[in-house]
PDB file of C-alpha atoms in Angstrom:
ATOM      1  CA  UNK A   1     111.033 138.648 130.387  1.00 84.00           C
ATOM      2  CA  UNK A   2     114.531 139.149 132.241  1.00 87.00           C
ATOM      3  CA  UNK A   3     115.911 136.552 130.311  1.00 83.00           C
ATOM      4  CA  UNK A   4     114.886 138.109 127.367  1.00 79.00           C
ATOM      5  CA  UNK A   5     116.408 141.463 128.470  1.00 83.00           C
ATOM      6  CA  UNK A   6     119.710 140.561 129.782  1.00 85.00           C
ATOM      7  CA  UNK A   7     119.692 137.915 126.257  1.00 82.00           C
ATOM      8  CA  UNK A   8     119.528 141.070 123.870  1.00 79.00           C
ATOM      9  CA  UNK A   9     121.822 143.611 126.156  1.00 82.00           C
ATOM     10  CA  UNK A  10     124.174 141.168 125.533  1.00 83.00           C
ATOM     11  CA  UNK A  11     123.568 140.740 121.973  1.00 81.00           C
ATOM     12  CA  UNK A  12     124.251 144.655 120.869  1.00 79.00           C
ATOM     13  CA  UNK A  13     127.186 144.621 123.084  1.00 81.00           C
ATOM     14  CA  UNK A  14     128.973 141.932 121.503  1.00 82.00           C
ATOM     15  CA  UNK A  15     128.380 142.672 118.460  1.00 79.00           C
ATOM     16  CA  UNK A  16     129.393 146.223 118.814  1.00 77.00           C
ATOM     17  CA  UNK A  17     132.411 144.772 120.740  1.00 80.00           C
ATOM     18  CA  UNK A  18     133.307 142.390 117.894  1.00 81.00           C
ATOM     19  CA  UNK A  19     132.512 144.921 115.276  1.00 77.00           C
ATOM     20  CA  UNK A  20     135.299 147.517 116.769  1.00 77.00           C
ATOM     21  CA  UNK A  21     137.438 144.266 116.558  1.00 80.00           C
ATOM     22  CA  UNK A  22     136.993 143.984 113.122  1.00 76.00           C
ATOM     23  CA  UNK A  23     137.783 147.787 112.753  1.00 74.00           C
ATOM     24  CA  UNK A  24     141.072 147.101 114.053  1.00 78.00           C
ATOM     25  CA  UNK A  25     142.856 144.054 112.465  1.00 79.00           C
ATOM     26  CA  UNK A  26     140.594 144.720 109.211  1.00 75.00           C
ATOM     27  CA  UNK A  27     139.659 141.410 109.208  1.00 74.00           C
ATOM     28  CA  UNK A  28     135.879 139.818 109.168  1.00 73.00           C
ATOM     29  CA  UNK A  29     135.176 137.865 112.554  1.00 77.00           C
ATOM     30  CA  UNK A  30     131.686 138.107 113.057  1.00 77.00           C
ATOM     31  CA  UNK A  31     130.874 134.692 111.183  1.00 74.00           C
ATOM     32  CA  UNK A  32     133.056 132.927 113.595  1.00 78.00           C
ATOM     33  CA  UNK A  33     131.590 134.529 116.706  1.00 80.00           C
ATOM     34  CA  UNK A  34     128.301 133.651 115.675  1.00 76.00           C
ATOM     35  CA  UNK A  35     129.059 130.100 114.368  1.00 76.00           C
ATOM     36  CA  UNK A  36     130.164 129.872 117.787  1.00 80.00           C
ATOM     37  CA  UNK A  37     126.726 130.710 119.241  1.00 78.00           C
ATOM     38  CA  UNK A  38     125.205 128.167 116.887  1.00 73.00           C
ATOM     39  CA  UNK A  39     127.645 125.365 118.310  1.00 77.00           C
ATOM     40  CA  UNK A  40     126.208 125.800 121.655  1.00 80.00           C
ATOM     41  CA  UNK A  41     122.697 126.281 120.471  1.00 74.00           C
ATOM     42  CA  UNK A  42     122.788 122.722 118.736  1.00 73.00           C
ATOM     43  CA  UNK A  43     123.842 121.134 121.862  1.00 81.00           C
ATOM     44  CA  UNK A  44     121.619 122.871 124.385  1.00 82.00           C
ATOM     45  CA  UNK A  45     118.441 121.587 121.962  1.00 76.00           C
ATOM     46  CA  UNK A  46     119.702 118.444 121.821  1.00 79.00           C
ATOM     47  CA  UNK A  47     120.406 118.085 125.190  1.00 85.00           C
ATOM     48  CA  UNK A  48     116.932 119.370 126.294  1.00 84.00           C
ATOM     49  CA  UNK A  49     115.721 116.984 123.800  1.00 80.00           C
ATOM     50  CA  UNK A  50     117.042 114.039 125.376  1.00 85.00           C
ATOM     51  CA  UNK A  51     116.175 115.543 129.368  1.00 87.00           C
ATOM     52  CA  UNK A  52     112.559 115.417 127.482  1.00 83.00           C
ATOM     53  CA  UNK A  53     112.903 112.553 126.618  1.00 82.00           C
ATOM     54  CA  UNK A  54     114.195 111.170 130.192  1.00 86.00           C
ATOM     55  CA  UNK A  55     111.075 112.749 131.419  1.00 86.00           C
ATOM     56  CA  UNK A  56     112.829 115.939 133.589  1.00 88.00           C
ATOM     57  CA  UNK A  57     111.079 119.098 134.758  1.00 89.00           C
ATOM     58  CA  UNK A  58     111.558 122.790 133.138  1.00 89.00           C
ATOM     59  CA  UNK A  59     112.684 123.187 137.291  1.00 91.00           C
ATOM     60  CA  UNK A  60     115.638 120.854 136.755  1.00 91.00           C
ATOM     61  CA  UNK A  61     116.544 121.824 133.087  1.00 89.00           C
ATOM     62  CA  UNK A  62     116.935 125.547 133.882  1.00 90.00           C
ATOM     63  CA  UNK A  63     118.749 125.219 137.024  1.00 91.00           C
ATOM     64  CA  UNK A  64     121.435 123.489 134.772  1.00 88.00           C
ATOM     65  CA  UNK A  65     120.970 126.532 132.460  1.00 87.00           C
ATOM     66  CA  UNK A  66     122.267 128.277 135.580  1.00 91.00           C
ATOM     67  CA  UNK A  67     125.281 126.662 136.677  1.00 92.00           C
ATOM     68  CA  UNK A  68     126.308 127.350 132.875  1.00 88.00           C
ATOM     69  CA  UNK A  69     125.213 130.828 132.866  1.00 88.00           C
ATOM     70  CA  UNK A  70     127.087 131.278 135.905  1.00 91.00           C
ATOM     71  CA  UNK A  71     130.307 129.674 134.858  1.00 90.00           C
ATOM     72  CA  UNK A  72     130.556 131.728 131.351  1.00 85.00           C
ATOM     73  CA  UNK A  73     129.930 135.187 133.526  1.00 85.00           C
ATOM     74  CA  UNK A  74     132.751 134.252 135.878  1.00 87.00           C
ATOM     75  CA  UNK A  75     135.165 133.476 133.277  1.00 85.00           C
ATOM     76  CA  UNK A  76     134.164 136.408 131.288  1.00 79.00           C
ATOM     77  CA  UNK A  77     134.395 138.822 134.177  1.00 77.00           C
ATOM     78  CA  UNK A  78     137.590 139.778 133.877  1.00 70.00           C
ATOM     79  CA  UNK A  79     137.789 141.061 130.030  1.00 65.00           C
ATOM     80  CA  UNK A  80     139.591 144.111 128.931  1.00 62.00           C
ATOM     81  CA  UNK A  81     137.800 147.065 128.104  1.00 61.00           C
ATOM     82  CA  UNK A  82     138.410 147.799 124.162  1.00 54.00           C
ATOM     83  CA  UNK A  83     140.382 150.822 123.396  1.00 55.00           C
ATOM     84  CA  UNK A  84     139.821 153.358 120.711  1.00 53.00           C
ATOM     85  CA  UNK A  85     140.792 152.752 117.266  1.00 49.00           C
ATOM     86  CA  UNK A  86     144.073 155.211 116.499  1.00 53.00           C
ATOM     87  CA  UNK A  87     144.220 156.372 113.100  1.00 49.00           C
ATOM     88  CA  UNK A  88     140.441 157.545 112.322  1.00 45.00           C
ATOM     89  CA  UNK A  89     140.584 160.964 111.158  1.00 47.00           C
ATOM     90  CA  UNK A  90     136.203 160.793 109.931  1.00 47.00           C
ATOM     91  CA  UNK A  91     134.526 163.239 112.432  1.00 47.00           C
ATOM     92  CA  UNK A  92     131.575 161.201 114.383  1.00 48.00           C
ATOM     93  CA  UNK A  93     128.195 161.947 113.264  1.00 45.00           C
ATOM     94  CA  UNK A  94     125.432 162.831 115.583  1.00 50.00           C
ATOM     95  CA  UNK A  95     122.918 160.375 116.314  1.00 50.00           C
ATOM     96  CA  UNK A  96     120.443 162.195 114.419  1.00 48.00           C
ATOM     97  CA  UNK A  97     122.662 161.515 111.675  1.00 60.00           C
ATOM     98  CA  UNK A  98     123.171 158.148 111.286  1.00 67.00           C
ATOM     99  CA  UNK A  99     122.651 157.345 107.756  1.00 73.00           C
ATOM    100  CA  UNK A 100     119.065 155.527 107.587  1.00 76.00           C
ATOM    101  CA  UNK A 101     119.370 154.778 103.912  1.00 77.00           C
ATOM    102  CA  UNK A 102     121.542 151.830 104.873  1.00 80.00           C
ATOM    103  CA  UNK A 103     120.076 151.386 108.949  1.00 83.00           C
ATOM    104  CA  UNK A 104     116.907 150.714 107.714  1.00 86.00           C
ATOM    105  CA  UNK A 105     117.466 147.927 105.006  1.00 89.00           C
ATOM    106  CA  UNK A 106     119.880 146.270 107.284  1.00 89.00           C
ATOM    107  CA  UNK A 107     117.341 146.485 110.471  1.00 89.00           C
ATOM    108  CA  UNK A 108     114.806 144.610 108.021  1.00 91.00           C
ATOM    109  CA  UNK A 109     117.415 142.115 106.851  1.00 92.00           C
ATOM    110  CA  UNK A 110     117.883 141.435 110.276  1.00 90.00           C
ATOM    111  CA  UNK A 111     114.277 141.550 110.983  1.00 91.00           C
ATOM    112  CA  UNK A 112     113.660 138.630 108.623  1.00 92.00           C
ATOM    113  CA  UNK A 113     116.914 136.643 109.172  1.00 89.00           C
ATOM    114  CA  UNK A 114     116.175 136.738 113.208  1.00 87.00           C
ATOM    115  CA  UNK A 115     112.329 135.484 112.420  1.00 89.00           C
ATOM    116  CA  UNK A 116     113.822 132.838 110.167  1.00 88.00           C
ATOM    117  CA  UNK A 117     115.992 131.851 112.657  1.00 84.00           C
ATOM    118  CA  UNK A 118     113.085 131.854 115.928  1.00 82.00           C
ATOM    119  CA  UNK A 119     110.103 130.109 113.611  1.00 82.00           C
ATOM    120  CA  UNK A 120     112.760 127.403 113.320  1.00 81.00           C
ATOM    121  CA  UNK A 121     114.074 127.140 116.524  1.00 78.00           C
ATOM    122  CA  UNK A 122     110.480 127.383 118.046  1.00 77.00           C
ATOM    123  CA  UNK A 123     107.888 125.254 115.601  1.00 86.00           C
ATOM    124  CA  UNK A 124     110.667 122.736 113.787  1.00 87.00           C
ATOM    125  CA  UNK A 125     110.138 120.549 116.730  1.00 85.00           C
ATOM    126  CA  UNK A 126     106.161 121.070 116.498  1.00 86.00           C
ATOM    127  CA  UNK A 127     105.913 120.799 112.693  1.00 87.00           C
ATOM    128  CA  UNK A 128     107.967 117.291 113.242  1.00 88.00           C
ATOM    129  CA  UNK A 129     106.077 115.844 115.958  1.00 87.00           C
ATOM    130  CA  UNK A 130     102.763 117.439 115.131  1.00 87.00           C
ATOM    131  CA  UNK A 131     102.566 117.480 111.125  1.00 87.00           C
ATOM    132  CA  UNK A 132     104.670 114.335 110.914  1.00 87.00           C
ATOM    133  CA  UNK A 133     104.341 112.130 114.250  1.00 85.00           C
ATOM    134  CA  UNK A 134     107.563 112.383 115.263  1.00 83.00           C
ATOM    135  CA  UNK A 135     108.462 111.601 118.974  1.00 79.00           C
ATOM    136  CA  UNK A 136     109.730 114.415 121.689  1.00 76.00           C
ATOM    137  CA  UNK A 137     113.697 113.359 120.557  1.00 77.00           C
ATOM    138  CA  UNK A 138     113.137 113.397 117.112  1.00 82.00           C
ATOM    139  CA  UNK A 139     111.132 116.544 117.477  1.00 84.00           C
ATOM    140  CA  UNK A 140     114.606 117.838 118.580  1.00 79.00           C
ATOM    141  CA  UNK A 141     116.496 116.824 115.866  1.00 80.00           C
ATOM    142  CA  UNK A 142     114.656 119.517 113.894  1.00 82.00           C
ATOM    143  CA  UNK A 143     116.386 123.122 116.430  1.00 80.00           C
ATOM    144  CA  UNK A 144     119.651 120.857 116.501  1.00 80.00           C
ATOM    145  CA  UNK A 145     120.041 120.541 112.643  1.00 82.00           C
ATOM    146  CA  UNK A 146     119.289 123.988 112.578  1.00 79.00           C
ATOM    147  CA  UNK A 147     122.239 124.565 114.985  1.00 76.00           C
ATOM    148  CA  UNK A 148     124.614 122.354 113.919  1.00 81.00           C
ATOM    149  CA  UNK A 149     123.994 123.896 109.951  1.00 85.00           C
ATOM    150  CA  UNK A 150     124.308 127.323 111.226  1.00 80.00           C
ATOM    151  CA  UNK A 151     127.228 126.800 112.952  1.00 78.00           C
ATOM    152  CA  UNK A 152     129.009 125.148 109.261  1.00 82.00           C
ATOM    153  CA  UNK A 153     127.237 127.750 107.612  1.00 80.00           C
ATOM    154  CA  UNK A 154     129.078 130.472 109.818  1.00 77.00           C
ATOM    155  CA  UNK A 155     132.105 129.028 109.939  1.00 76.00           C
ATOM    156  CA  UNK A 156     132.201 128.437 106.438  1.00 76.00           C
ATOM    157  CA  UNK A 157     131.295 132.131 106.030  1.00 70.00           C
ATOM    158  CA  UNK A 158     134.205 133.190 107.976  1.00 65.00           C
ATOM    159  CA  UNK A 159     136.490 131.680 105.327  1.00 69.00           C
ATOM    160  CA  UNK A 160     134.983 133.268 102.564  1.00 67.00           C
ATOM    161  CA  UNK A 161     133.920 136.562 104.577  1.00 63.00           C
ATOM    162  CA  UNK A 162     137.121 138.725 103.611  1.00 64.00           C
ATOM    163  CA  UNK A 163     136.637 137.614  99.945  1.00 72.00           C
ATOM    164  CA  UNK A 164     133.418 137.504  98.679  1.00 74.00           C
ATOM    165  CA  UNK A 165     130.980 140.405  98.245  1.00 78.00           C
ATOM    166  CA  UNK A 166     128.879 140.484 101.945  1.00 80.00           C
ATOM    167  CA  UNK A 167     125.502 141.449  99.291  1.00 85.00           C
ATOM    168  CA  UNK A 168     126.353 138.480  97.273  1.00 86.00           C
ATOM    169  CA  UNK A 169     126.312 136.108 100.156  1.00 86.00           C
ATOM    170  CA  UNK A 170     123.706 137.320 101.976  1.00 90.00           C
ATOM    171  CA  UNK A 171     121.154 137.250  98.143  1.00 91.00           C
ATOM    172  CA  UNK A 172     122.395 133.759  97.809  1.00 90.00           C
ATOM    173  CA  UNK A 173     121.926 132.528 101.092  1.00 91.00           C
ATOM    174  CA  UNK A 174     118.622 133.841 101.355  1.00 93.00           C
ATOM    175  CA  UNK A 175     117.564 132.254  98.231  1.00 94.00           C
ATOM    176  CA  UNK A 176     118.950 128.779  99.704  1.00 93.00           C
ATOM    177  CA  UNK A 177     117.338 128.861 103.049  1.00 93.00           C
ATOM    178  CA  UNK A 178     113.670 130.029 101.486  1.00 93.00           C
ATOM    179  CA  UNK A 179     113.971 126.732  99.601  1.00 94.00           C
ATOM    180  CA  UNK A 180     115.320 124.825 102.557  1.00 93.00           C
ATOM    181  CA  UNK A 181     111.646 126.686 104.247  1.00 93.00           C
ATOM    182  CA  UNK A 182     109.706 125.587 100.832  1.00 94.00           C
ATOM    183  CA  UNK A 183     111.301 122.021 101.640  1.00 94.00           C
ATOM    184  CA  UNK A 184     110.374 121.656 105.017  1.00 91.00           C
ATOM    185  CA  UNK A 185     106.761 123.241 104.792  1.00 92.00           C
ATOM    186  CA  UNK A 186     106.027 120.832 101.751  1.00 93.00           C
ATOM    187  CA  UNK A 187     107.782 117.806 103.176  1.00 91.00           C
ATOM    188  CA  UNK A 188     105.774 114.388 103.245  1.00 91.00           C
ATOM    189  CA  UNK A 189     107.954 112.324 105.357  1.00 91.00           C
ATOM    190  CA  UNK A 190     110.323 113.270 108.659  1.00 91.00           C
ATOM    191  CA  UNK A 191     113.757 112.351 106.529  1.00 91.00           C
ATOM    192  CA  UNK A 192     112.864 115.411 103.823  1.00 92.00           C
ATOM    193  CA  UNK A 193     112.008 117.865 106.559  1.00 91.00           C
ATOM    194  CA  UNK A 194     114.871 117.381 108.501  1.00 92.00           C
ATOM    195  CA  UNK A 195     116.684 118.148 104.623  1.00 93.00           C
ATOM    196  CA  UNK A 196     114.698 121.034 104.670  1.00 92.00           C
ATOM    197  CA  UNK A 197     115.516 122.392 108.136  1.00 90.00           C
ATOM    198  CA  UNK A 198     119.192 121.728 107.448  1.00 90.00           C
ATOM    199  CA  UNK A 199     118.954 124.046 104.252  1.00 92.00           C
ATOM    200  CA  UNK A 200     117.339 126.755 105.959  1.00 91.00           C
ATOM    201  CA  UNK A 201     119.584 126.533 108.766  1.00 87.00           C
ATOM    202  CA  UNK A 202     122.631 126.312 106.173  1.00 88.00           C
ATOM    203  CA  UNK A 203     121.563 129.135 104.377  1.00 89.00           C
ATOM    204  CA  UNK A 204     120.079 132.114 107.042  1.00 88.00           C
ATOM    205  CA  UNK A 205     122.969 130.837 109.263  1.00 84.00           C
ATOM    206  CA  UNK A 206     125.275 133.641 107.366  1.00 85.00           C
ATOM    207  CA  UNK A 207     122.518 136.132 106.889  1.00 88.00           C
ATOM    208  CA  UNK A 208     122.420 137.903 110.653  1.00 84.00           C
ATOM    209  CA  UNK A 209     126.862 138.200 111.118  1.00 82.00           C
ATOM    210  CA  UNK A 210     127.194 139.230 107.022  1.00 85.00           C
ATOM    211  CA  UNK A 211     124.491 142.095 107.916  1.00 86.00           C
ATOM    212  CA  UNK A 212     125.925 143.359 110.818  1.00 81.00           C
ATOM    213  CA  UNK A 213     129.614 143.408 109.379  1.00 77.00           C
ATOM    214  CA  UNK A 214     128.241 145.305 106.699  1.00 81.00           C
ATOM    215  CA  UNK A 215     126.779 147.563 108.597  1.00 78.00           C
ATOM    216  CA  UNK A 216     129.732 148.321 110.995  1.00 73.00           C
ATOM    217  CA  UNK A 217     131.687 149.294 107.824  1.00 75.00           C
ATOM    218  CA  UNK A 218     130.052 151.873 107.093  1.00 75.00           C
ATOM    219  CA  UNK A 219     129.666 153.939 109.550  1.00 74.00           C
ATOM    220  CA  UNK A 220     132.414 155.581 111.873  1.00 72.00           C
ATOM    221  CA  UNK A 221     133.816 154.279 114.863  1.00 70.00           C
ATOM    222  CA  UNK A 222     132.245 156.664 116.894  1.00 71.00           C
ATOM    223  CA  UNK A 223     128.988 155.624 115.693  1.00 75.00           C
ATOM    224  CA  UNK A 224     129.177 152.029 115.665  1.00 75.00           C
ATOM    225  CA  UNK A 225     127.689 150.877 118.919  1.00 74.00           C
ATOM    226  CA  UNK A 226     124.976 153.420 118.143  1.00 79.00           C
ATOM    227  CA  UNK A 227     124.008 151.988 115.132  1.00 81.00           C
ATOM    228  CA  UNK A 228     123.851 148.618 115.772  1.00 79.00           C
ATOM    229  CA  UNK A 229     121.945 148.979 119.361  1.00 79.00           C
ATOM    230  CA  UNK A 230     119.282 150.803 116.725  1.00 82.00           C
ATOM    231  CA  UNK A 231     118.710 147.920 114.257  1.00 84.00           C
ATOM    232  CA  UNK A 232     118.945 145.447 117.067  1.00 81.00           C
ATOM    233  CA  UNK A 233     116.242 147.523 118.908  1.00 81.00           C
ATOM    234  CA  UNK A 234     114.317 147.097 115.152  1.00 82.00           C
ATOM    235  CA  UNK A 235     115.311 143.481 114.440  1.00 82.00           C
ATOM    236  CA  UNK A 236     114.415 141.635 117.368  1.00 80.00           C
ATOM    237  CA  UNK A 237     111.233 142.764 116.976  1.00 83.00           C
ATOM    238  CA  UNK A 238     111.122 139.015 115.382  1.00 83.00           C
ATOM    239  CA  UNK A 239     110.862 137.754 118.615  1.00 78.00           C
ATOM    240  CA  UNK A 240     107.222 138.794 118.759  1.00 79.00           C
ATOM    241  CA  UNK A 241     106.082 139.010 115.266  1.00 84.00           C
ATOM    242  CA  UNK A 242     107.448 135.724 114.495  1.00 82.00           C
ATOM    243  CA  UNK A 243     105.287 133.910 117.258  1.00 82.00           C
ATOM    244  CA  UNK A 244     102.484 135.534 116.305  1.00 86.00           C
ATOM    245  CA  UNK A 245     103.278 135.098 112.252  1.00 87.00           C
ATOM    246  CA  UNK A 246     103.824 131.463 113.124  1.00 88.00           C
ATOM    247  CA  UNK A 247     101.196 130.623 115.287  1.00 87.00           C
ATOM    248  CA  UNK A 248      98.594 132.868 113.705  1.00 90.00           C
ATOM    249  CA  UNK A 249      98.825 131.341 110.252  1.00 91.00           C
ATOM    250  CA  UNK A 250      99.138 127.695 112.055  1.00 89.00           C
ATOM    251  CA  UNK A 251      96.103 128.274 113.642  1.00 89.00           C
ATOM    252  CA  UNK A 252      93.890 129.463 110.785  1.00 90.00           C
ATOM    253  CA  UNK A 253      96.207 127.107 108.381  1.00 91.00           C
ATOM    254  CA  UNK A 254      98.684 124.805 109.181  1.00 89.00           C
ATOM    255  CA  UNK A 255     102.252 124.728 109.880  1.00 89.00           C
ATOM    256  CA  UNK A 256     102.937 123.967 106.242  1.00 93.00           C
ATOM    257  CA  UNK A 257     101.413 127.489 105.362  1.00 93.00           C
ATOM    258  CA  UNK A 258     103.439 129.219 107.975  1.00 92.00           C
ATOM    259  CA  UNK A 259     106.695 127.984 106.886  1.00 92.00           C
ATOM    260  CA  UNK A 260     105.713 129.123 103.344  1.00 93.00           C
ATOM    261  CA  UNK A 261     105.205 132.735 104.739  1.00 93.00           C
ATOM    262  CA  UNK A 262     108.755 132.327 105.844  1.00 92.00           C
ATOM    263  CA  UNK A 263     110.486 131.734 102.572  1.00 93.00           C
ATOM    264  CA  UNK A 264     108.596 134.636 100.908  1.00 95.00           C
ATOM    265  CA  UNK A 265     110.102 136.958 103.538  1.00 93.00           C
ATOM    266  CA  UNK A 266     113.323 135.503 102.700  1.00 94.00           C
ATOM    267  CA  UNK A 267     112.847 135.640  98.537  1.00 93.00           C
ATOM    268  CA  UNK A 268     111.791 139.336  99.477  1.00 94.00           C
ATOM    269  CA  UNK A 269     115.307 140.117 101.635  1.00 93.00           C
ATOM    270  CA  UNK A 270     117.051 138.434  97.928  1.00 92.00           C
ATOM    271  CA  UNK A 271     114.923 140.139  95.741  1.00 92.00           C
ATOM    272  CA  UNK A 272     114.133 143.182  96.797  1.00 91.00           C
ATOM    273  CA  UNK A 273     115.997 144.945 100.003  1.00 91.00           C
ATOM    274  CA  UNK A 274     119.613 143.241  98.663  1.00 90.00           C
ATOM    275  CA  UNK A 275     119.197 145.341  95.297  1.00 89.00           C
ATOM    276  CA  UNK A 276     117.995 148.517  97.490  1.00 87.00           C
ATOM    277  CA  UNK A 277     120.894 147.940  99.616  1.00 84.00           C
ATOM    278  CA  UNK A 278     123.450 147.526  96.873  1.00 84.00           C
ATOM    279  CA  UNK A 279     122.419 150.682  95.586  1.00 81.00           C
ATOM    280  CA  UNK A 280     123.323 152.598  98.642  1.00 77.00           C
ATOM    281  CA  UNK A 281     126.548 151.128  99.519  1.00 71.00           C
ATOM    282  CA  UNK A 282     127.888 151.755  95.952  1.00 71.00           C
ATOM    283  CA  UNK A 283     126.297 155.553  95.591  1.00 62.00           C
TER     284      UNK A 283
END
């Protein structure tokens, strides 16, 4: 539960912090930050893959997880505050006002991005070894595929993130990670499900940072932090749904079954809350 806690704290305030970024040099950087996160995520599933493997204790695998934890809040301890953005003449709104026409498709894009995201990185390794017989390290190809396809996927998107429509991208991605999920949940053999994974991880990896840029566009500076604490708060409510998504439909099912629920909540995001959503932003 506290890791959970001080995990998400630090989620709204980077991404508020990188969002004021953006603001400033009127750039897109969010793709990078997070194709960042996905870099380390690949290793650290790897690497618990092979401690697995080699037969070490949760004790011992988390007290590494410490001495890294430690050594990233040392070096980031002594970061400069961010400073207002000059030049903003838009009075704030009030809370209350935040615009929820646009909040609340975003906070569900989020919502199904984040549960795409946690159904892989929690049951690709079950679906593999379970489903298909695969052992405890190739179980952990499955999260590490998803990382390392993520992080391309994100740094691609930071290439193409100050020219292409962040709507566009996000429809299209959304589209190629549900069949990346139809893939993997219909997948006879290991070497096809790993395909799959790698789509789905390809695809949603651009979903989450196109979604939050979008959002910090459009509303003021003021605001920003505000707004995206609020569809965080909303969005990670994946955390729990998607467990109990995945596991309940596993249970009564298979995992097959719950990876197909999965790409219908992404052909829903491209079919029906990107449309919504253009609709606003344009009005």
């Amino acid at each position: 539960i506290l890791m959970s806690v001080t995990s998400g704290t630090l989620d709204v305030v980077t991404n508020a912090r990188i969002s004021a970024i953006e603001a400033r040099v009127k750039r897109s950087l969010m793709n990078l930050n997070h194709g960042v996160f996905s870099v380390a995520y690949a290793l650290s599933a790897f690497a618990t893959g092979l401690a697995r493997e080699a037969e070490l204790n949760p004790p011992v695998i988390f007290a590494g997880c410490i001495v890294v934890i430690v050594g990233l809040t040392v070096l980031s301890s002594g970061t400069p505050r961010s400073q207002p953005i000059e030049g903003i003449d838009t009075p704030p709104l009030p809370p209350a006002g935040l615009p929820w026409s646009l909040l609340a498709p975003v906070a569900l894009i989020l919502l199904v991005g984040f549960m795409a995201e946690q159904s892989t990185e929690g049951w690709s390794a079950l679906h593999l070894e379970r489903t298909l017989d695969a052992g405890a390290a190739g179980g952990a190809l499955g999260p590490t595929l998803l990382g390392l396809t993520m992080a391309v996927g994100r740094l691609s998107g930071q290439v193409f993130a100050n020219r292409v429509s962040e709507l566009s991208v996000i429809r299209w991605a959304c589209l190629l990670s549900g069949s990346g999920a139809v893939i993997a949940a219909l997948a006879p053999n290991i070497p096809l499900a790993y395909l799959g994974f790698a789509l789905l991880g390809l695809g949603i990896s651009v979903v989450v940072p196109m979604a939050m840029g979008l959002m910090g566009r459009y509303v003021t500076d003021d605001q920003r932090s505000v707004a995206i604490a609020r569809v965080s708060v909303f969005a990670y409510a994946a955390f729990f749904i998607g467990p109990m998504l995945m596991g309940g439909l596993s249970q009564a099912f298979d995992l097959r079954v719950a990876f197909g629920a999965i790409a219908l909540t992404l052909l829903f995001v491209a079919l029906v809350l990107v449309p919504l959503l253009s609709r606003r932003v344009s009005a």
